[in-house]
PDB file of N, CA and C in Angstrom:
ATOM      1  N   UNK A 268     -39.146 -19.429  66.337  1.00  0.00           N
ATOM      2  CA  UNK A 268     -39.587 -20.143  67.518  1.00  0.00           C
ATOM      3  C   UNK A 268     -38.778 -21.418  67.675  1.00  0.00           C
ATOM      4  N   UNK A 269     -38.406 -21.539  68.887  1.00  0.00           N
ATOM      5  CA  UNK A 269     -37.621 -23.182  69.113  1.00  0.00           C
ATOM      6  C   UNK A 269     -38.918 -23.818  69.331  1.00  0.00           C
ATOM      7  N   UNK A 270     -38.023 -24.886  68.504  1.00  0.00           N
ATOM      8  CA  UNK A 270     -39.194 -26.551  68.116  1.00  0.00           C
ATOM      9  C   UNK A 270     -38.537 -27.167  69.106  1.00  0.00           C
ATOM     10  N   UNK A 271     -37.597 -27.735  70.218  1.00  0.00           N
ATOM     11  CA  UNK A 271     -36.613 -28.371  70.871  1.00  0.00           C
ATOM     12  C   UNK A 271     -35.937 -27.781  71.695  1.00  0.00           C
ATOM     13  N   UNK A 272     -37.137 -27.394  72.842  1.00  0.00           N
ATOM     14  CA  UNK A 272     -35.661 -26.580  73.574  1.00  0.00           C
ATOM     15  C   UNK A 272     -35.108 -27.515  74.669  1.00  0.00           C
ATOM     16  N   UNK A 273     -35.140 -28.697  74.920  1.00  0.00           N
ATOM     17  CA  UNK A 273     -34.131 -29.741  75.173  1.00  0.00           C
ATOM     18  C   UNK A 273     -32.399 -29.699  74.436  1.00  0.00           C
ATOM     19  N   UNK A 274     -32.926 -29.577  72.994  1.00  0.00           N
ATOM     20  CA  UNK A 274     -31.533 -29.824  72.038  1.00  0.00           C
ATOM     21  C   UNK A 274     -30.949 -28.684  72.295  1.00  0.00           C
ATOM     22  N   UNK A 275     -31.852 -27.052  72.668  1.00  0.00           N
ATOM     23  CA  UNK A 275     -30.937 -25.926  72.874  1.00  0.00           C
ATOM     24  C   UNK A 275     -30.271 -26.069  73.633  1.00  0.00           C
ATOM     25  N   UNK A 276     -30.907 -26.667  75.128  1.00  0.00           N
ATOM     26  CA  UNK A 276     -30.122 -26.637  75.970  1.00  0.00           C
ATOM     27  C   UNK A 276     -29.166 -27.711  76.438  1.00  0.00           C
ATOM     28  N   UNK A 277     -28.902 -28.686  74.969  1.00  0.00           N
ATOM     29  CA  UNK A 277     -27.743 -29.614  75.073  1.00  0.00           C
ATOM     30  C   UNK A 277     -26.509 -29.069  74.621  1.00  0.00           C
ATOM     31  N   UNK A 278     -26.932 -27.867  73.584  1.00  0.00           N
ATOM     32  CA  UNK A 278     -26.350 -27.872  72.361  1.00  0.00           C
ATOM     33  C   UNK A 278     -25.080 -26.505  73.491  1.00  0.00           C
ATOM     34  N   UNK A 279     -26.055 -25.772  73.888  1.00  0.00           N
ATOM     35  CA  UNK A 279     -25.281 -24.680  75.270  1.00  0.00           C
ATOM     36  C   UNK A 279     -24.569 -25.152  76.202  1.00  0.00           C
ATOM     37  N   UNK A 280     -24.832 -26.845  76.883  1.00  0.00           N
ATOM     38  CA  UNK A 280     -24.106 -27.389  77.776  1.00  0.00           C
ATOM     39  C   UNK A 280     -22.837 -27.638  76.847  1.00  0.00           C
ATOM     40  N   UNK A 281     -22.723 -28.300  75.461  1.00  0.00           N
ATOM     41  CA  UNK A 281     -21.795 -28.553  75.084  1.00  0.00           C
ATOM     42  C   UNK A 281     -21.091 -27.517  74.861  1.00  0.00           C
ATOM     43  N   UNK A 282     -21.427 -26.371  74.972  1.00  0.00           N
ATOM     44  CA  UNK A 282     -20.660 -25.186  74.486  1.00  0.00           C
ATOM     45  C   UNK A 282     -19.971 -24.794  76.212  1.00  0.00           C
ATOM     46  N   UNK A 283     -20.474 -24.919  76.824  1.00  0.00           N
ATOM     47  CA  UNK A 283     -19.770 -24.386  77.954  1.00  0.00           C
ATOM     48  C   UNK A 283     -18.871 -25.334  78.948  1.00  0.00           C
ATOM     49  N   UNK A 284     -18.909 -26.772  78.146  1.00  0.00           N
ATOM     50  CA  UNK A 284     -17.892 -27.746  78.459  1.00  0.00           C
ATOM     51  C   UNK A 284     -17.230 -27.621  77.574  1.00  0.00           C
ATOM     52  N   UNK A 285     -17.131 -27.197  76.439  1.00  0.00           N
ATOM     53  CA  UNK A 285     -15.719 -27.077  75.381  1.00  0.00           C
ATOM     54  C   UNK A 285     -15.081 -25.432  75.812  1.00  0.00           C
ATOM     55  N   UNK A 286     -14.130 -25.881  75.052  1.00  0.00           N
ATOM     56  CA  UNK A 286     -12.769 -25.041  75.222  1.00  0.00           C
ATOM     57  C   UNK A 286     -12.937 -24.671  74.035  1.00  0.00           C
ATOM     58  N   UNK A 287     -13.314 -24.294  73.010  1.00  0.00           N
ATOM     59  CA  UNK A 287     -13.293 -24.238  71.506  1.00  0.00           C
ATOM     60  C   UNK A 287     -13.176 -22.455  71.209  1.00  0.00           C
ATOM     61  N   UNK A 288     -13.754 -22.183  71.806  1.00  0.00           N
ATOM     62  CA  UNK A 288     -13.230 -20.653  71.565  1.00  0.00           C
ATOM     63  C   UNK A 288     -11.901 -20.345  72.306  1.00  0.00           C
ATOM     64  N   UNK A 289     -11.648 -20.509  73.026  1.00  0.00           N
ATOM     65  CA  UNK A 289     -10.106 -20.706  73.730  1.00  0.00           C
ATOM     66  C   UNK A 289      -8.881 -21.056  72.540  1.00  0.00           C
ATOM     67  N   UNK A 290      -9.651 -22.260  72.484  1.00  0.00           N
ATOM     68  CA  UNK A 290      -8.411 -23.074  71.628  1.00  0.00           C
ATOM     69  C   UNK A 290      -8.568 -22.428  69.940  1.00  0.00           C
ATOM     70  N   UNK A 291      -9.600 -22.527  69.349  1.00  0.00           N
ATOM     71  CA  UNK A 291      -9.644 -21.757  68.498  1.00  0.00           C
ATOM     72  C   UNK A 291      -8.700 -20.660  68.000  1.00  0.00           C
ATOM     73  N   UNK A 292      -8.942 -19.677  69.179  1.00  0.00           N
ATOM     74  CA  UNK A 292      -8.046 -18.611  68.656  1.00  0.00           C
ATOM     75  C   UNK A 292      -6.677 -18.139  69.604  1.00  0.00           C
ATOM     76  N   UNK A 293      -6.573 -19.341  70.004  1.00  0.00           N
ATOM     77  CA  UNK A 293      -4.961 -20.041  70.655  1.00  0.00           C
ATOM     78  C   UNK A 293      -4.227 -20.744  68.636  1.00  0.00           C
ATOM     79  N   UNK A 294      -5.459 -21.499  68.382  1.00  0.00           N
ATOM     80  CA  UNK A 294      -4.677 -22.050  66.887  1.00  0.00           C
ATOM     81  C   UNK A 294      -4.754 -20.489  66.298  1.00  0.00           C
ATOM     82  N   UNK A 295      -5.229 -19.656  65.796  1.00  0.00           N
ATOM     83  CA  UNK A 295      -5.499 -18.956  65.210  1.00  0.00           C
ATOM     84  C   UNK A 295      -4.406 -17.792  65.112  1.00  0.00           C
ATOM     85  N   UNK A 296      -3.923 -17.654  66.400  1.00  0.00           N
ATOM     86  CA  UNK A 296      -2.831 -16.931  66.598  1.00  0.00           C
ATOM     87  C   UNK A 296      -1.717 -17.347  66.109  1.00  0.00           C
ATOM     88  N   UNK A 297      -1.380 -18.564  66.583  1.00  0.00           N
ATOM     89  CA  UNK A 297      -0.369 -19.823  66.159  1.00  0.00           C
ATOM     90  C   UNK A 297       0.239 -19.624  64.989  1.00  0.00           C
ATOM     91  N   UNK A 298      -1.109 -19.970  64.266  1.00  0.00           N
ATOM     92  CA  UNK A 298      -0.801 -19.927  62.552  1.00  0.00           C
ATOM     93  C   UNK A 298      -0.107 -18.597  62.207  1.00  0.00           C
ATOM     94  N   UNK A 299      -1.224 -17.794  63.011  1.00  0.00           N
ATOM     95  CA  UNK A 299      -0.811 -15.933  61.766  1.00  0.00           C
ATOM     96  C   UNK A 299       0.754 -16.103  62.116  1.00  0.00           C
ATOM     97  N   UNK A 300       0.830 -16.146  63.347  1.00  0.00           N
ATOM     98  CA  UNK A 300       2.755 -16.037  63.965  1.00  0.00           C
ATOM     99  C   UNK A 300       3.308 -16.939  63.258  1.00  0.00           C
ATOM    100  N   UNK A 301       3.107 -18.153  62.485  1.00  0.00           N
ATOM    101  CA  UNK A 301       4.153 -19.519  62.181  1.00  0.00           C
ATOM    102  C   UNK A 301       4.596 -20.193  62.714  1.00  0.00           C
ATOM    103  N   UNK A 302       4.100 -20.201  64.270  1.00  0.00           N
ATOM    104  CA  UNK A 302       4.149 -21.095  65.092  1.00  0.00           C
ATOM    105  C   UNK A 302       3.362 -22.038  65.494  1.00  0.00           C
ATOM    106  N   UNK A 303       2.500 -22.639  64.324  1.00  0.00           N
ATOM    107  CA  UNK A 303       1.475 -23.695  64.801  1.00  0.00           C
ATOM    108  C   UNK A 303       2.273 -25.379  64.398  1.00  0.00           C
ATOM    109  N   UNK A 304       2.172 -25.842  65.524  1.00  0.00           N
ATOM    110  CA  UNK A 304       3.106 -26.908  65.659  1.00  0.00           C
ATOM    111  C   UNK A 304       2.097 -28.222  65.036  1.00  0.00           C
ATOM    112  N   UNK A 305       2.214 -28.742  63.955  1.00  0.00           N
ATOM    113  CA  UNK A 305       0.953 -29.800  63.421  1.00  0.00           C
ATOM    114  C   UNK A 305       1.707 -31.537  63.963  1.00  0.00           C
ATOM    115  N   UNK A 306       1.576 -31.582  65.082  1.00  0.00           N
ATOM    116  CA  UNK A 306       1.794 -32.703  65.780  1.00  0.00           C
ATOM    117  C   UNK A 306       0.650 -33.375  66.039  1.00  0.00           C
ATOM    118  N   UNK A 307       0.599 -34.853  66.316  1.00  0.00           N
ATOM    119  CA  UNK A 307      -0.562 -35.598  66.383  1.00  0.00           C
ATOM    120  C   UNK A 307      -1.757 -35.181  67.554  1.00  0.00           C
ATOM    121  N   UNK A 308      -1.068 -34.518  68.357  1.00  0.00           N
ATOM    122  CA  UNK A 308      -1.394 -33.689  70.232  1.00  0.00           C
ATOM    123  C   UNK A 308      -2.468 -32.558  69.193  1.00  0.00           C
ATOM    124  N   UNK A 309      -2.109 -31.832  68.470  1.00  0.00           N
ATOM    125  CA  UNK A 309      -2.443 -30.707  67.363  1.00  0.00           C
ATOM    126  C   UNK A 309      -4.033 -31.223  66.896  1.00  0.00           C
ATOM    127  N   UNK A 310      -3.482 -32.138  65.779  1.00  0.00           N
ATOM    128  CA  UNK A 310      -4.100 -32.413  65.231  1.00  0.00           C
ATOM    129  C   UNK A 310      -5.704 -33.428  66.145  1.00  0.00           C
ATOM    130  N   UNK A 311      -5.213 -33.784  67.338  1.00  0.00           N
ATOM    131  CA  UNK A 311      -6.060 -34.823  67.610  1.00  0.00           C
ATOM    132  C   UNK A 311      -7.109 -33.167  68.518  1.00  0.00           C
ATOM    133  N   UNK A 312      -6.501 -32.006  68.861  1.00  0.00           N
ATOM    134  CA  UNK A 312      -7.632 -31.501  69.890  1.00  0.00           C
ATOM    135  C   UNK A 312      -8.253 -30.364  68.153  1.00  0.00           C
ATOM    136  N   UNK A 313      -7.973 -30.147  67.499  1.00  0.00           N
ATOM    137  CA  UNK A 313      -8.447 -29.888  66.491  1.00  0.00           C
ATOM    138  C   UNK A 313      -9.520 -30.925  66.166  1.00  0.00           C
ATOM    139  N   UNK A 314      -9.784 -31.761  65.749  1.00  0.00           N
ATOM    140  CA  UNK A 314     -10.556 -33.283  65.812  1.00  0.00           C
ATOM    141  C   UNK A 314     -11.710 -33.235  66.867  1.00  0.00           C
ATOM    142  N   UNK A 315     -11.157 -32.973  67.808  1.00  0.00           N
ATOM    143  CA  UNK A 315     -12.179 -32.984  68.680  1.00  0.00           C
ATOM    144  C   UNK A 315     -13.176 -31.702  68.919  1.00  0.00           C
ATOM    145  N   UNK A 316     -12.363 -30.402  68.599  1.00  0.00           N
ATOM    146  CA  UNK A 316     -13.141 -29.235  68.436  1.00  0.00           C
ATOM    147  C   UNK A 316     -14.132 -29.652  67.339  1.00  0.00           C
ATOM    148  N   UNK A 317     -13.551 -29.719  66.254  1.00  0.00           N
ATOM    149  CA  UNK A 317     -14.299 -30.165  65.010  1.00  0.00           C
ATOM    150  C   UNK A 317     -15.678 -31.001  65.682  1.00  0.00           C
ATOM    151  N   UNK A 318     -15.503 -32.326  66.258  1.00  0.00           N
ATOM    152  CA  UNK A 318     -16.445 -33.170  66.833  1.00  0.00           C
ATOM    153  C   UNK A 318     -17.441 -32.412  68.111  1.00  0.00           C
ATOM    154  N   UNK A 319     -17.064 -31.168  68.623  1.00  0.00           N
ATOM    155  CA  UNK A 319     -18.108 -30.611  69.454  1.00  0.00           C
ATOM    156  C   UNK A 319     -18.928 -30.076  68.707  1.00  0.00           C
ATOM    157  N   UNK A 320     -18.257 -28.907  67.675  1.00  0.00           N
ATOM    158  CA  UNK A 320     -18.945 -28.043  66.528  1.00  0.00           C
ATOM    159  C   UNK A 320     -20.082 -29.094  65.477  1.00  0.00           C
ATOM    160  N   UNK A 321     -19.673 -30.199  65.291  1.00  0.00           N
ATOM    161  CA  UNK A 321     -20.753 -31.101  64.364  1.00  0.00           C
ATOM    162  C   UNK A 321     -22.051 -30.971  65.632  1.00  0.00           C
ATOM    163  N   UNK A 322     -21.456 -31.665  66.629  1.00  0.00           N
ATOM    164  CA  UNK A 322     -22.521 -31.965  67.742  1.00  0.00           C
ATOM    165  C   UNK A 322     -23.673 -30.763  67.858  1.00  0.00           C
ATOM    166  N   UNK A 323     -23.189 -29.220  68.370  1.00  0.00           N
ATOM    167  CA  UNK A 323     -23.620 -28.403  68.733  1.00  0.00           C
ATOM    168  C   UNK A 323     -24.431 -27.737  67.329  1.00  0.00           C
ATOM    169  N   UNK A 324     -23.578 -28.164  65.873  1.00  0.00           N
ATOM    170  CA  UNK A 324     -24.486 -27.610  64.721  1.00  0.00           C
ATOM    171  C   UNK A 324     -26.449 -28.665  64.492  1.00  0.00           C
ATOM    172  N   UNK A 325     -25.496 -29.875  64.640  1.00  0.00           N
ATOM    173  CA  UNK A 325     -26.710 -30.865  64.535  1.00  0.00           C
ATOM    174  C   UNK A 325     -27.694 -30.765  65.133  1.00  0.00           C
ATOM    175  N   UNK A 326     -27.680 -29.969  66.801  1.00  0.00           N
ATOM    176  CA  UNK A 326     -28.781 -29.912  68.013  1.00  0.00           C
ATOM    177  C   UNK A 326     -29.096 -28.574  67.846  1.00  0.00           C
ATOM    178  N   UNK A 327     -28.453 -27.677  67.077  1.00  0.00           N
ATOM    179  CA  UNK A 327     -29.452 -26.443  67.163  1.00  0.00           C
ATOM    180  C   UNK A 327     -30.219 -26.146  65.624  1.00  0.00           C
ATOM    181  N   UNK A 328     -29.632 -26.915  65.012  1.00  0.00           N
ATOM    182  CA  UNK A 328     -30.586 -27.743  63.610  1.00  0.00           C
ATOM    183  C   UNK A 328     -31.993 -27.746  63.865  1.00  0.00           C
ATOM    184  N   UNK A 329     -31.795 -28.841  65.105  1.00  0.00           N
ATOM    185  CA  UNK A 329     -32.870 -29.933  65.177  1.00  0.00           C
ATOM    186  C   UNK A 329     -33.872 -29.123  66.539  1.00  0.00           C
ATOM    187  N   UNK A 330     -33.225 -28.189  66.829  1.00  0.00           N
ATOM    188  CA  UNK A 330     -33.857 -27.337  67.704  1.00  0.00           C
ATOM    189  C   UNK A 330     -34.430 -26.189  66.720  1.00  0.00           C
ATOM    190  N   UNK A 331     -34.586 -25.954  66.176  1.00  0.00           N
ATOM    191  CA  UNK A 331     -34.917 -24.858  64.845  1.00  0.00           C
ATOM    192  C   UNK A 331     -35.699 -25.853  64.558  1.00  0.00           C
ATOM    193  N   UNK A 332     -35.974 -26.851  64.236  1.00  0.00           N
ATOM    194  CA  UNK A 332     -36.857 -27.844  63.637  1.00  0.00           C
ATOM    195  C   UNK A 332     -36.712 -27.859  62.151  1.00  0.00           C
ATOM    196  N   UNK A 333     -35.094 -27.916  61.944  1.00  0.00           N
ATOM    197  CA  UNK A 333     -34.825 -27.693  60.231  1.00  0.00           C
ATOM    198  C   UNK A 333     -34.131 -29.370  59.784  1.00  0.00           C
ATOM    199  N   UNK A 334     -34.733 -29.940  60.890  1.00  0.00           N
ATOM    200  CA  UNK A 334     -33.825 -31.730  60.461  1.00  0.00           C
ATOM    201  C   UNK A 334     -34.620 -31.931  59.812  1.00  0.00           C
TER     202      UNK A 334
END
């Protein structure tokens, strides 16, 4: 049962304003080929995927009522 369905439905907005599955397996490809270019441009939207995924883990946490 959701304890928070506010946080679900933050946690879904953030998912459908990120690009993270896009980019994900845009890097993912990258790598297997040897073409992943680790430039600061790289590294900084990696960073930020990373920073949606904390966001979206923390609110469906706390929507589960497991905080």
């Amino acid at each position: 049962m959701v304890e928070d369905k506010k946080a679900v439905a933050e946690a879904l907005a953030l998912l459908g304003q990120s690009r993270i599955a896009s980019n994900l397996n845009q890097l993912a490809y990258h790598a297997n080929i040897g073409l992943l270019i680790e430039d600061d441009y790289t590294k900084s939207q990696i960073a930020e995927a990373n920073e949606y995924l904390q966001s979206i883990r923390t609110l469906l946490i706390q929507a589960l009522g497991k905080n």
